[in-house]
Every structure is written in C-alpha cells, then in structure tokens.
Short mmCIF file of C-alpha atoms and ligand atoms in Angstrom, two decimals:
data_model
loop_
_atom_site.label_atom_id
_atom_site.label_comp_id
_atom_site.label_asym_id
_atom_site.label_seq_id
_atom_site.Cartn_x
_atom_site.Cartn_y
_atom_site.Cartn_z
CA UNK A 44 77.52 57.36 157.81
CA UNK A 45 78.70 59.94 160.40
CA UNK A 46 82.13 61.47 159.65
CA UNK A 47 84.97 61.34 162.16
CA UNK A 48 85.28 64.25 164.55
CA UNK A 49 87.54 66.96 163.20
CA UNK A 50 88.48 70.45 164.40
CA UNK A 51 86.65 73.27 162.57
CA UNK A 52 87.74 76.88 162.55
CA UNK A 53 84.58 78.65 163.72
CA UNK A 54 85.88 82.24 163.97
CA UNK A 55 88.90 84.43 163.18
CA UNK A 56 90.07 87.61 164.89
CA UNK A 57 93.10 89.82 164.33
CA UNK A 58 95.05 92.75 165.67
CA UNK A 59 97.30 95.05 163.66
CA UNK A 60 99.05 98.00 165.28
CA UNK A 61 97.98 101.30 163.70
CA UNK A 62 101.49 102.68 162.90
CA UNK A 63 102.87 102.02 159.42
CA UNK A 64 106.54 101.67 158.36
CA UNK A 65 106.65 102.36 154.62
CA UNK A 66 109.41 101.66 152.09
CA UNK A 67 109.95 105.47 151.98
CA UNK A 68 110.48 105.43 155.76
CA UNK A 69 113.09 102.66 155.36
CA UNK A 70 114.86 104.64 152.62
CA UNK A 71 115.59 107.24 155.28
CA UNK A 72 117.01 104.60 157.67
CA UNK A 73 119.21 102.33 155.48
CA UNK A 74 120.65 102.24 151.96
CA UNK A 75 117.64 100.85 150.11
CA UNK A 76 114.84 101.94 147.84
CA UNK A 77 111.18 101.28 147.20
CA UNK A 78 111.81 99.73 143.79
CA UNK A 79 114.32 97.20 145.15
CA UNK A 80 112.10 96.20 148.05
CA UNK A 81 108.94 95.83 145.95
CA UNK A 82 110.61 93.91 143.12
CA UNK A 83 112.53 91.52 145.43
CA UNK A 84 109.81 90.96 148.07
CA UNK A 85 106.45 92.48 147.10
CA UNK A 86 106.30 94.53 150.33
CA UNK A 87 105.13 98.18 150.40
CA UNK A 88 104.58 98.74 154.11
CA UNK A 89 104.40 96.99 157.49
CA UNK A 90 102.70 97.67 160.81
CA UNK A 91 104.83 98.46 163.86
CA UNK A 92 103.82 98.29 167.54
CA UNK A 93 105.38 101.56 168.71
CA UNK A 94 104.03 101.54 172.28
CA UNK A 95 106.93 100.00 174.24
CA UNK A 96 104.68 99.11 177.15
CA UNK A 97 102.89 96.61 174.89
CA UNK A 98 104.14 93.51 173.12
CA UNK A 99 103.02 90.12 171.75
CA UNK A 100 100.65 89.29 174.60
CA UNK A 101 98.76 92.55 174.03
CA UNK A 102 98.30 91.89 170.30
CA UNK A 103 97.35 88.26 171.00
CA UNK A 104 94.79 89.35 173.58
CA UNK A 105 93.18 91.82 171.17
CA UNK A 106 93.02 89.17 168.43
CA UNK A 107 91.61 86.54 170.84
CA UNK A 108 88.90 88.94 172.09
CA UNK A 109 87.86 89.79 168.52
CA UNK A 110 87.76 86.05 167.65
CA UNK A 111 85.64 85.08 170.65
CA UNK A 112 83.24 88.00 170.09
CA UNK A 113 82.64 86.89 166.51
CA UNK A 114 82.09 83.30 167.64
CA UNK A 115 79.72 84.39 170.40
CA UNK A 116 81.77 82.32 172.82
CA UNK A 117 82.70 83.47 176.33
CA UNK A 118 86.31 83.31 177.43
CA UNK A 119 85.31 81.11 180.38
CA UNK A 120 84.27 78.42 177.86
CA UNK A 121 87.79 78.21 176.33
CA UNK A 122 89.67 75.02 177.26
CA UNK A 123 93.16 75.81 176.00
CA UNK A 124 95.13 78.78 174.60
CA UNK A 125 98.11 78.11 172.31
CA UNK A 126 100.26 81.07 171.24
CA UNK A 127 102.69 80.46 168.37
CA UNK A 128 105.37 83.12 168.65
CA UNK A 129 109.10 83.77 168.22
CA UNK A 130 108.82 87.03 170.17
CA UNK A 131 107.18 86.12 173.52
CA UNK A 132 106.86 88.95 176.00
CA UNK A 133 109.31 87.10 178.25
CA UNK A 134 111.16 83.77 178.08
CA UNK A 135 108.80 82.82 180.83
CA UNK A 136 106.02 83.04 181.85
CA UNK A 137 104.59 81.97 178.53
CA UNK A 138 102.72 84.60 176.53
CA UNK A 139 99.73 82.18 176.45
CA UNK A 140 99.43 82.48 180.24
CA UNK A 141 99.32 86.28 179.94
CA UNK A 142 96.63 85.99 177.29
CA UNK A 143 94.64 83.41 179.29
CA UNK A 144 94.59 85.81 182.25
CA UNK A 145 93.86 88.97 180.19
CA UNK A 146 90.85 87.50 178.38
CA UNK A 147 89.50 85.79 181.52
CA UNK A 148 89.77 82.22 180.23
CA UNK A 149 89.55 81.01 183.81
CA UNK A 150 89.34 77.28 183.15
CA UNK A 151 91.89 77.15 180.26
CA UNK A 152 95.44 75.93 180.28
CA UNK A 153 97.94 77.29 177.77
CA UNK A 154 101.44 77.27 176.36
CA UNK A 155 103.66 78.88 173.75
CA UNK A 156 104.81 77.06 170.64
CA UNK A 157 108.11 78.01 168.97
CA UNK A 158 108.46 77.22 165.28
CA UNK A 159 109.21 80.64 163.77
CA UNK A 160 107.22 81.27 160.59
CA UNK A 161 105.68 77.74 160.73
CA UNK A 162 104.41 78.43 164.24
CA UNK A 163 100.78 78.99 163.41
CA UNK A 164 100.66 75.94 161.13
CA UNK A 165 102.18 73.68 163.81
CA UNK A 166 99.92 75.23 166.57
CA UNK A 167 96.85 74.66 164.40
CA UNK A 168 97.74 70.98 164.17
CA UNK A 169 98.35 70.77 167.93
CA UNK A 170 95.03 72.45 168.76
CA UNK A 171 93.19 70.33 166.21
CA UNK A 172 94.44 67.14 167.81
CA UNK A 173 93.19 68.30 171.26
CA UNK A 174 89.77 68.77 169.72
CA UNK A 175 89.76 65.62 167.49
CA UNK A 176 90.70 63.46 170.47
CA UNK A 177 87.64 64.61 172.36
CA UNK A 178 89.78 66.14 175.09
CA UNK A 179 88.60 69.72 174.38
CA UNK A 180 85.61 71.55 172.91
CA UNK A 181 87.16 75.00 172.38
CA UNK A 182 90.82 75.76 171.68
CA UNK A 183 92.16 79.21 170.79
CA UNK A 184 95.11 79.07 168.43
CA UNK A 185 96.98 82.36 168.09
CA UNK A 186 99.87 83.34 165.80
CA UNK A 187 101.50 86.59 166.92
CA UNK A 188 104.85 88.28 166.59
CA UNK A 189 106.32 91.67 167.45
CA UNK A 190 109.16 91.29 165.01
CA UNK A 191 110.13 94.97 165.26
CA UNK A 192 111.58 94.22 168.74
CA UNK A 193 114.18 91.76 167.37
CA UNK A 194 114.95 93.40 164.02
CA UNK A 195 118.23 95.24 163.47
CA UNK A 196 117.16 98.44 161.72
CA UNK A 197 120.76 98.99 160.56
CA UNK A 198 120.70 95.73 158.52
CA UNK A 199 119.10 96.48 155.12
CA UNK A 200 118.97 92.81 154.18
CA UNK A 201 116.53 91.91 156.94
CA UNK A 202 114.84 95.09 158.25
CA UNK A 203 112.80 95.54 155.10
CA UNK A 204 111.07 92.19 155.46
CA UNK A 205 109.25 92.11 158.80
CA UNK A 206 106.21 93.66 160.53
CA UNK A 207 104.10 93.15 163.65
CA UNK A 208 100.67 91.56 163.89
CA UNK A 209 98.48 88.87 165.40
CA UNK A 210 95.67 86.55 164.43
CA UNK A 211 93.54 84.07 166.39
CA UNK A 212 91.23 81.25 165.38
CA UNK A 213 88.77 79.26 167.50
CA UNK A 214 88.73 75.49 167.00
CA UNK A 215 85.60 73.50 167.84
CA UNK A 216 84.60 69.90 167.03
CA UNK A 217 82.51 69.00 164.02
CA UNK A 218 81.38 65.83 162.23
CA UNK A 219 80.27 67.56 159.00
CA UNK A 220 83.43 66.64 157.09
CA UNK A 221 85.01 70.12 157.28
CA UNK A 222 87.93 71.34 159.45
CA UNK A 223 91.61 70.34 159.60
CA UNK A 224 91.74 67.22 157.41
CA UNK A 225 95.44 66.44 156.83
CA UNK A 226 98.90 67.84 157.52
CA UNK A 227 102.51 67.35 156.40
CA UNK A 228 105.07 68.90 158.71
CA UNK A 229 108.90 68.88 158.67
CA UNK A 230 111.96 70.20 160.53
CA UNK A 231 115.63 70.30 159.52
CA UNK A 232 117.77 71.61 162.37
CA UNK A 233 120.90 71.51 160.21
CA UNK A 234 119.65 74.78 158.70
CA UNK A 235 119.29 76.50 162.04
CA UNK A 236 122.13 78.98 161.66
CA UNK A 237 120.80 80.34 158.39
CA UNK A 238 117.97 82.07 160.28
CA UNK A 239 118.35 82.71 163.98
CA UNK A 240 118.57 85.09 166.92
CA UNK A 241 121.77 83.79 168.59
CA UNK A 242 121.52 85.71 171.88
CA UNK A 243 119.13 85.66 174.83
CA UNK A 244 118.76 81.93 175.37
CA UNK A 245 120.66 79.59 177.70
CA UNK A 246 123.50 79.22 175.16
CA UNK A 247 124.24 82.92 175.05
CA UNK A 248 122.66 84.81 177.93
CA UNK A 249 122.64 88.58 177.61
CA UNK A 250 126.01 90.20 178.32
CA UNK A 251 127.56 93.50 177.33
CA UNK A 252 129.52 91.45 174.74
CA UNK A 253 126.40 89.86 173.24
CA UNK A 254 124.69 93.24 173.00
CA UNK A 255 127.79 94.83 171.37
CA UNK A 256 127.82 91.88 168.90
CA UNK A 257 124.11 92.63 168.05
CA UNK A 258 123.34 89.02 168.96
CA UNK A 259 119.85 89.84 170.20
CA UNK A 260 118.63 90.61 166.71
CA UNK A 261 117.42 88.31 163.96
CA UNK A 262 120.26 87.23 161.67
CA UNK A 263 119.82 85.45 158.40
CA UNK A 264 121.55 84.29 155.22
CA UNK A 265 118.70 85.50 153.05
CA UNK A 266 119.82 83.70 149.91
CA UNK A 267 120.03 80.22 151.44
CA UNK A 268 116.76 80.75 153.34
CA UNK A 269 115.13 81.80 150.05
CA UNK A 270 116.33 78.67 148.23
CA UNK A 271 115.14 76.30 150.94
CA UNK A 272 111.81 78.13 151.38
CA UNK A 273 110.98 77.98 147.65
CA UNK A 274 111.42 74.22 147.48
CA UNK A 275 110.16 73.44 151.03
CA UNK A 276 106.83 75.29 150.73
CA UNK A 277 106.16 74.13 147.17
CA UNK A 278 107.08 70.47 147.92
CA UNK A 279 104.87 70.37 151.03
CA UNK A 280 101.91 71.93 149.25
CA UNK A 281 102.30 69.51 146.30
CA UNK A 282 102.57 66.55 148.70
CA UNK A 283 99.37 67.35 150.55
CA UNK A 284 97.53 67.78 147.27
CA UNK A 285 98.85 64.49 145.83
CA UNK A 286 98.14 62.31 148.81
CA UNK A 287 94.59 63.65 149.12
CA UNK A 288 94.00 63.53 145.37
CA UNK A 289 93.31 67.28 145.21
CA UNK A 290 93.67 68.84 141.77
CA UNK A 291 94.17 72.55 141.16
CA UNK A 292 90.44 72.83 140.41
CA UNK A 293 89.58 71.40 143.81
CA UNK A 294 91.60 74.05 145.70
CA UNK A 295 89.71 77.27 146.46
CA UNK A 296 92.69 79.10 147.96
CA UNK A 297 96.36 78.67 148.76
CA UNK A 298 97.00 80.38 152.12
CA UNK A 299 100.74 80.88 152.01
CA UNK A 300 103.14 82.22 154.65
CA UNK A 301 103.94 85.77 153.56
CA UNK A 302 107.75 85.90 153.49
CA UNK A 303 108.40 86.90 149.94
CA UNK A 304 106.10 87.25 146.94
CA UNK A 305 108.52 85.22 144.79
CA UNK A 306 108.31 82.28 147.22
CA UNK A 307 104.50 82.50 147.15
CA UNK A 308 104.43 82.63 143.33
CA UNK A 309 106.73 79.58 143.05
CA UNK A 310 104.43 77.59 145.40
CA UNK A 311 101.30 78.57 143.46
CA UNK A 312 102.96 77.60 140.12
CA UNK A 313 103.90 74.20 141.50
CA UNK A 314 100.26 73.67 142.62
CA UNK A 315 98.96 74.80 139.22
CA UNK A 316 96.96 77.68 140.78
CA UNK A 317 96.15 80.99 139.10
CA UNK A 318 96.84 84.18 141.09
CA UNK A 319 93.15 84.67 141.94
CA UNK A 320 93.36 81.54 144.11
CA UNK A 321 96.27 82.79 146.20
CA UNK A 322 95.90 84.91 149.34
CA UNK A 323 98.52 87.66 149.24
CA UNK A 324 98.63 90.63 151.64
CA UNK A 325 102.42 90.87 152.02
CA UNK A 326 102.36 94.32 150.42
CA UNK A 327 100.48 95.72 153.45
CA UNK A 328 101.93 93.80 156.41
CA UNK A 329 105.30 92.35 155.38
CA UNK A 330 106.34 89.14 157.12
CA UNK A 331 104.59 88.98 160.53
CA UNK A 332 106.12 85.48 161.18
CA UNK A 333 103.44 83.46 163.07
CA UNK A 334 100.81 86.08 162.25
CA UNK A 335 100.71 85.72 158.47
CA UNK A 336 98.29 82.76 158.04
CA UNK A 337 95.49 83.95 160.38
CA UNK A 338 95.85 87.48 158.98
CA UNK A 339 95.22 86.04 155.49
CA UNK A 340 92.22 84.01 156.68
CA UNK A 341 90.76 87.13 158.21
CA UNK A 342 91.31 89.32 155.14
CA UNK A 343 89.66 86.71 152.90
CA UNK A 344 86.99 85.60 155.42
CA UNK A 345 84.07 87.19 153.56
CA UNK A 346 84.98 85.16 150.41
CA UNK A 347 85.05 81.78 152.21
CA UNK A 348 82.17 79.27 152.08
CA UNK A 349 81.54 75.92 153.77
CA UNK A 350 83.37 73.13 151.98
CA UNK A 351 86.03 75.39 150.37
CA UNK A 352 89.34 73.53 150.21
CA UNK A 353 92.23 75.60 151.55
CA UNK A 354 95.87 74.60 151.45
CA UNK A 355 97.89 76.40 154.13
CA UNK A 356 101.68 76.36 153.59
CA UNK A 357 104.60 77.80 155.55
CA UNK A 358 108.38 77.78 155.83
CA UNK A 359 110.45 79.28 158.59
CA UNK A 360 113.45 79.28 160.89
CA UNK A 361 114.58 75.96 162.32
CA UNK A 362 114.19 75.10 159.49
CA UNK A 363 110.51 74.19 159.86
CA UNK A 364 107.94 73.85 157.12
CA UNK A 365 104.75 72.13 156.07
CA UNK A 366 101.27 72.30 154.60
CA UNK A 367 97.74 71.69 155.91
CA UNK A 368 94.52 70.76 154.12
CA UNK A 369 91.68 72.66 155.73
CA UNK A 370 88.05 72.44 154.60
CA UNK A 371 86.35 75.70 155.53
CA UNK A 372 83.38 75.41 157.91
CA UNK A 373 81.22 78.52 157.79
CA UNK A 374 79.87 81.19 155.46
CA UNK A 375 82.30 84.05 155.89
CA UNK A 376 79.97 86.54 154.11
CA UNK A 377 77.39 86.32 156.86
CA UNK A 378 80.00 86.93 159.54
CA UNK A 379 81.32 89.95 157.67
CA UNK A 380 77.75 91.29 157.29
CA UNK A 381 77.02 90.63 160.96
CA UNK A 382 80.19 92.40 161.99
CA UNK A 383 79.34 95.43 159.85
CA UNK A 384 75.81 95.47 161.23
CA UNK A 385 77.09 95.19 164.79
CA UNK A 386 79.58 98.00 164.16
CA UNK A 387 76.89 100.34 162.88
CA UNK A 388 74.39 99.42 165.65
N1 ACO B 114 118.07 97.33 149.46
C1 ACO B 114 118.91 97.37 148.37
N2 ACO B 114 119.83 96.41 148.10
C2 ACO B 114 119.86 95.37 148.91
C3 ACO B 114 119.03 95.24 150.04
C4 ACO B 114 118.12 96.28 150.28
N3 ACO B 114 117.23 96.26 151.32
N4 ACO B 114 119.28 94.09 150.70
C5 ACO B 114 120.26 93.48 149.99
N5 ACO B 114 120.62 94.28 148.94
C6 ACO B 114 121.65 93.99 147.91
C7 ACO B 114 122.66 92.96 148.39
O1 ACO B 114 123.64 93.58 149.18
C8 ACO B 114 123.16 92.43 147.10
O2 ACO B 114 124.13 93.34 146.59
P1 ACO B 114 125.44 92.79 145.86
O3 ACO B 114 124.95 92.02 144.66
O4 ACO B 114 126.18 94.04 145.52
O5 ACO B 114 126.11 91.90 146.88
C9 ACO B 114 121.96 92.47 146.16
O6 ACO B 114 121.03 93.37 146.81
C10 ACO B 114 121.30 91.12 146.00
O7 ACO B 114 121.20 90.46 147.27
P2 ACO B 114 120.52 89.06 147.45
O8 ACO B 114 120.64 88.67 148.89
O9 ACO B 114 121.02 88.10 146.40
O10 ACO B 114 118.99 89.44 147.12
P3 ACO B 114 117.79 88.46 146.95
O11 ACO B 114 117.23 88.58 145.62
O12 ACO B 114 118.14 87.05 147.49
O13 ACO B 114 116.77 89.09 147.98
C11 ACO B 114 115.94 88.70 150.19
C12 ACO B 114 117.12 89.20 149.37
C13 ACO B 114 114.77 89.56 149.92
C14 ACO B 114 116.34 88.79 151.68
C15 ACO B 114 115.65 87.23 149.80
O14 ACO B 114 116.81 86.48 149.83
C16 ACO B 114 114.64 86.59 150.72
O15 ACO B 114 113.48 86.95 150.73
N6 ACO B 114 115.08 85.53 151.44
C17 ACO B 114 114.19 84.85 152.35
C18 ACO B 114 114.18 85.59 153.64
C19 ACO B 114 113.04 85.24 154.50
O16 ACO B 114 111.93 85.01 153.99
N7 ACO B 114 113.29 85.14 155.76
C20 ACO B 114 112.27 84.88 156.69
C21 ACO B 114 111.90 83.43 156.66
S1 ACO B 114 110.70 83.09 157.71
C22 ACO B 114 111.12 83.09 159.35
O17 ACO B 114 111.24 82.04 159.95
C23 ACO B 114 111.35 84.36 160.13
#
C-alpha cells in the first residue's frame, strides 16, 4: 500500500561566521568567568559575524547555496523560501526575499517566520505542509540569526548565551514513509515579557529615549525562562513520543534547541535517552536561536541513515515551543563522503 505523501529533508547546508567569541574574551568584557559559564550553560565559545556590512540574509544565502549544491538542485527549481529569524536584516523587506534574489530562486515566493528559538521548528512544519499538500515540490527552510546585533554586551546574564549562525534544509515530497511525520506546537503569549526585545517595533519605534533605555537589545528574566523551557521542551518531546508509541529504543537522536545544556539534559532524561543519543554542540556555537536545529542536523549528518527516528524539540521567546517527529530520509555518510571527494577534486 503506498504511503501518504510527506516532506523529506533531502539536504542540509550551514554557514558559521569564522570569528570566535570565547569565554575568556567575555571575561574581559563583563564580570564573569569560564567556570561559571560552562557549569551553568555548557558553552565554551560562539561564532560572531563581525563584518557589519553583512547580516542574517548573507548567512542564510550561504547556507541555502551549500544546501542546494549538496542536493544537486538548481535555485530556479525552488518553489518557496522560508526564513525563520528574530534578527531579520530589516523589518521589511523580508530576509527571505533577499535570499530568494541572492540565490537566483527566480520562480520562488518567500516570507519570514518569527517564533524566536522555535522558529526553525515552526518553519519546518509550514514548509512540510506546502509539500504534503502537493502545492510545492521544493521548499527551502532556513533558520538563521545574527544574535550579536541585538545582544547587550554589558549584560552578563544574557551576553554569554548567544552566537550567530545559519542552517538550511531542502524539503521534497516522498511516499517512502520517511520525512516530517508528526508535530506538537504551542504558544503562550502571557510569558512574552520574560524574553523580549521591547524596542524597534510599532509599539516602541526607535527614539533617543528608547536607545538610552537599551530597549533595542534582548532582555530576559533568565530564571523564569529556564523553568518554563525545562518543562516545555521535555513535555512536548514526551508527548510526541507517547502519541506515536515511540519508546526510547526507537529514537535514534534527540535534536534539541541549544539554549542551555541543563535544559537539554532534562529533556533527554524525560525521554529516557542516554547522552549518546542527544545532539549537543552548544559548547561551540552557543544559542544561535533559529539556527540551532539545522546546525545540529548538519554536524550529525554523516551519522544519519534512512529510517532513523529523530525527535526535534525547541523552546523560545513568545513563549513558543514544541516537538517534531522526523524520520530521516537519506544516507548521510554518502553525502559526507561525496562532499569530501568534491572538496579534494
Ligand atoms: N557570570 C557570573 N555570574 C553570573 C552571570 C555570569 N555571566 N550571570 C548571572 N550571574 C549571577 C547572578 O547575578 C546570580 O548572582 P546572585 O545569586 O548574587 O544574585 C547568580 O549568578 C545566579 O543567577 P541565576 O540567574 O539564578 O543563574 P542560573 O543558574 O539561572 O543561570 C542562565 C542563568 C544561564 C541565564 C539560566 O537562567 C538560563 O539559561 N536561562 C534560560 C535562558 C535562555 O535559554 N534564554 C534563551 C531562550 S531561547 C530564545 O527564545 C532566545
């Protein structure tokens, strides 16, 4: 019996800026230390986009190009570009339109999706539905954030957490039973003030006063975000496992949003997963907001095989959170080999 049409991830591409901001660098900027940062968050260093002439569209474009090259798909065959971001180049036009133009996706439409650290998860669902419905054959879903542009580097409680980066996946239809299989997504706007950038929108346009009040930087009540994130991510991951009758043995990897190692560990414990089944790269990149999930998929790509069950989980500003059951669609080891061979050719 043929399976229903689902959206398969058929390639992953990323971009990370070359410059590193280490815990030692931060020690020279604010009253903090490497031991505190590592023990409270798991982070050792982050990447920072120093070139001020470039921003989220640039990183998204680089990630999209890498993704399409790996897929062997031309940009003119892309139907839609979705960019999940909290740090668009401009309020408008959308970053997705800049990316669509830069890569030459001449027949594609595109838009930005704003859901903070859950942005990639929500964009993946949106793109998957465009493919499942039969409307589109190729959708680029990008998660990208230039967090360094909205971080207050005098605030030690937040500046240690974030970094810059981008990842892109290509979605194409399949009937082989793999792809995006189920999602649980939530929002709770009553928690909005716990994690926000108050200035710059229509409620508080930029003024000398808003700049003096540092309202154009991310502000958070870290402790309450932490509490909500621990339960939100773990509950959503447990819910998607239960309703699809997935046991810990059935799950190949948890792909968690990289906000804090302690939040990731709590989610893995709740799912009954050992640490070898959890993708963690927070020590190298920090929290790249919408970038974390595709950056994990890319780092672990060579380990992934068709039919591997992945549970993606995220929690972010809004509040927004959720989990997605994704059955992997291709042999990542052959792509990694191909890429190496192509590089050395
Ligand atoms: N270095 C040294 N000390 C620090 C630092 C620092 N960088 N930051 C805070 N402290 C101090 C505090 O001032 C406090 O001191 P006090 O006890 O004298 O008052 C002490 O360390 C403990 O502070 P807590 O806030 O209780 O520390 P906690 O263990 O909660 O860790 C952290 C703080 C890392 C921010 C944690 O709360 C966290 O990760 N929260 C979630 C934040 C997050 O993930 N945000 C992004 C969500 S995703 C999105 O949508 C963008």
